[in-house]
């Protein structure tokens, strides 16, 4: 089941969102909150919206019994995202390799 945190402006328009779900590994007794998508409107970037969403995600994970971590991915060729996460004190984790199989030409 997917969930999302939303940030709205004064007019009620969505200016930021964090879509996430909880993952249960096949081994171990804890699970993780997996951030699927983090978005902040271009005009509001560098104003704390993304940092606030990341703080809220950590609070959601901490409040969930048995949830031991928050995980997400970004592309190696996305220096803006990588710099953003580094500015929040997050280090890149080199322990996993991502595989991808295309299922259609769409």
Coordinates of C-alpha atoms in Angstrom, one line a residue:
X1 CA 0.0 0.0 0.0
X2 CA 1.4 3.4 -1.0
X3 CA 1.0 6.6 1.0
X4 CA 2.0 10.2 0.5
X5 CA 2.8 13.3 2.4
X6 CA 1.6 16.5 0.8
X7 CA 2.6 20.1 1.2
X8 CA 0.1 22.7 -0.1
X9 CA 0.4 26.5 -0.6
X10 CA -2.1 29.0 0.6
X11 CA -4.3 28.4 -2.5
X12 CA -4.4 24.7 -1.8
X13 CA -2.1 23.7 -4.7
X14 CA 0.3 20.9 -4.1
X15 CA 3.9 22.3 -4.0
X16 CA 5.6 19.2 -2.6
X17 CA 5.0 15.5 -2.0
X18 CA 6.8 12.4 -0.7
X19 CA 5.3 9.1 -1.9
X20 CA 6.3 6.1 0.1
X21 CA 5.5 2.5 1.2
X22 CA 6.6 0.1 3.8
X23 CA 8.8 -2.9 2.7
X24 CA 9.2 -6.1 4.6
X25 CA 12.4 -8.0 3.7
X26 CA 12.3 -11.7 3.4
X27 CA 14.9 -12.1 6.2
X28 CA 15.0 -10.2 9.5
X29 CA 12.3 -8.9 11.8
X30 CA 12.3 -5.2 10.9
X31 CA 11.0 -3.4 7.9
X32 CA 11.7 -0.1 6.1
X33 CA 10.0 2.9 4.8
X34 CA 10.9 3.2 1.1
X35 CA 10.6 6.7 -0.4
X36 CA 9.4 6.2 -3.9
X37 CA 9.2 9.8 -5.0
X38 CA 10.2 13.2 -3.6
X39 CA 9.0 16.3 -5.5
X40 CA 9.1 20.0 -4.7
X41 CA 7.8 22.6 -7.2
X42 CA 10.8 24.2 -9.0
X43 CA 9.9 27.7 -7.7
X44 CA 9.9 26.6 -4.1
X45 CA 13.2 24.6 -4.0
X46 CA 15.8 25.6 -1.5
X47 CA 13.2 26.9 0.8
X48 CA 13.0 24.0 3.2
X49 CA 10.1 22.1 1.7
X50 CA 12.1 19.0 0.8
X51 CA 13.9 19.0 4.1
X52 CA 10.6 19.2 6.0
X53 CA 9.3 16.3 4.0
X54 CA 12.4 14.2 4.8
X55 CA 12.0 15.0 8.5
X56 CA 8.3 14.0 8.4
X57 CA 9.2 10.7 6.6
X58 CA 11.7 9.9 9.4
X59 CA 9.0 10.7 12.0
X60 CA 6.5 8.4 10.2
X61 CA 9.1 5.6 10.1
X62 CA 10.0 6.1 13.8
X63 CA 6.3 6.0 14.8
X64 CA 5.8 2.7 13.0
X65 CA 6.5 -0.4 15.2
X66 CA 9.3 -2.5 13.7
X67 CA 10.4 0.0 11.1
X68 CA 14.2 0.4 11.5
X69 CA 15.2 2.6 8.5
X70 CA 14.2 4.9 5.6
X71 CA 15.6 4.0 2.2
X72 CA 15.5 5.7 -1.2
X73 CA 17.4 5.9 -4.5
X74 CA 18.5 8.6 -6.8
X75 CA 20.3 8.4 -10.1
X76 CA 24.1 8.8 -10.1
X77 CA 23.8 11.4 -12.8
X78 CA 21.5 13.6 -10.7
X79 CA 23.9 15.9 -8.9
X80 CA 21.2 18.2 -7.6
X81 CA 19.4 15.4 -5.7
X82 CA 22.7 14.0 -4.4
X83 CA 23.8 17.4 -3.2
X84 CA 20.4 17.9 -1.5
X85 CA 20.6 14.6 0.4
X86 CA 24.2 15.3 1.4
X87 CA 23.2 18.7 2.7
X88 CA 20.8 17.0 5.1
X89 CA 23.7 14.8 6.4
X90 CA 22.7 11.6 4.5
X91 CA 25.5 9.5 3.2
X92 CA 25.3 7.4 0.0
X93 CA 25.0 3.7 0.7
X94 CA 27.1 1.5 -1.6
X95 CA 25.8 -1.8 -0.4
X96 CA 23.1 -2.5 -3.0
X97 CA 23.1 -2.9 -6.7
X98 CA 20.0 -2.0 -8.6
X99 CA 18.8 -4.2 -11.5
X100 CA 16.3 -3.2 -14.1
X101 CA 14.4 -5.2 -16.7
X102 CA 12.4 -3.4 -19.3
X103 CA 9.0 -5.1 -20.0
X104 CA 7.8 -3.0 -22.9
X105 CA 8.9 -0.4 -25.4
X106 CA 6.6 2.2 -23.7

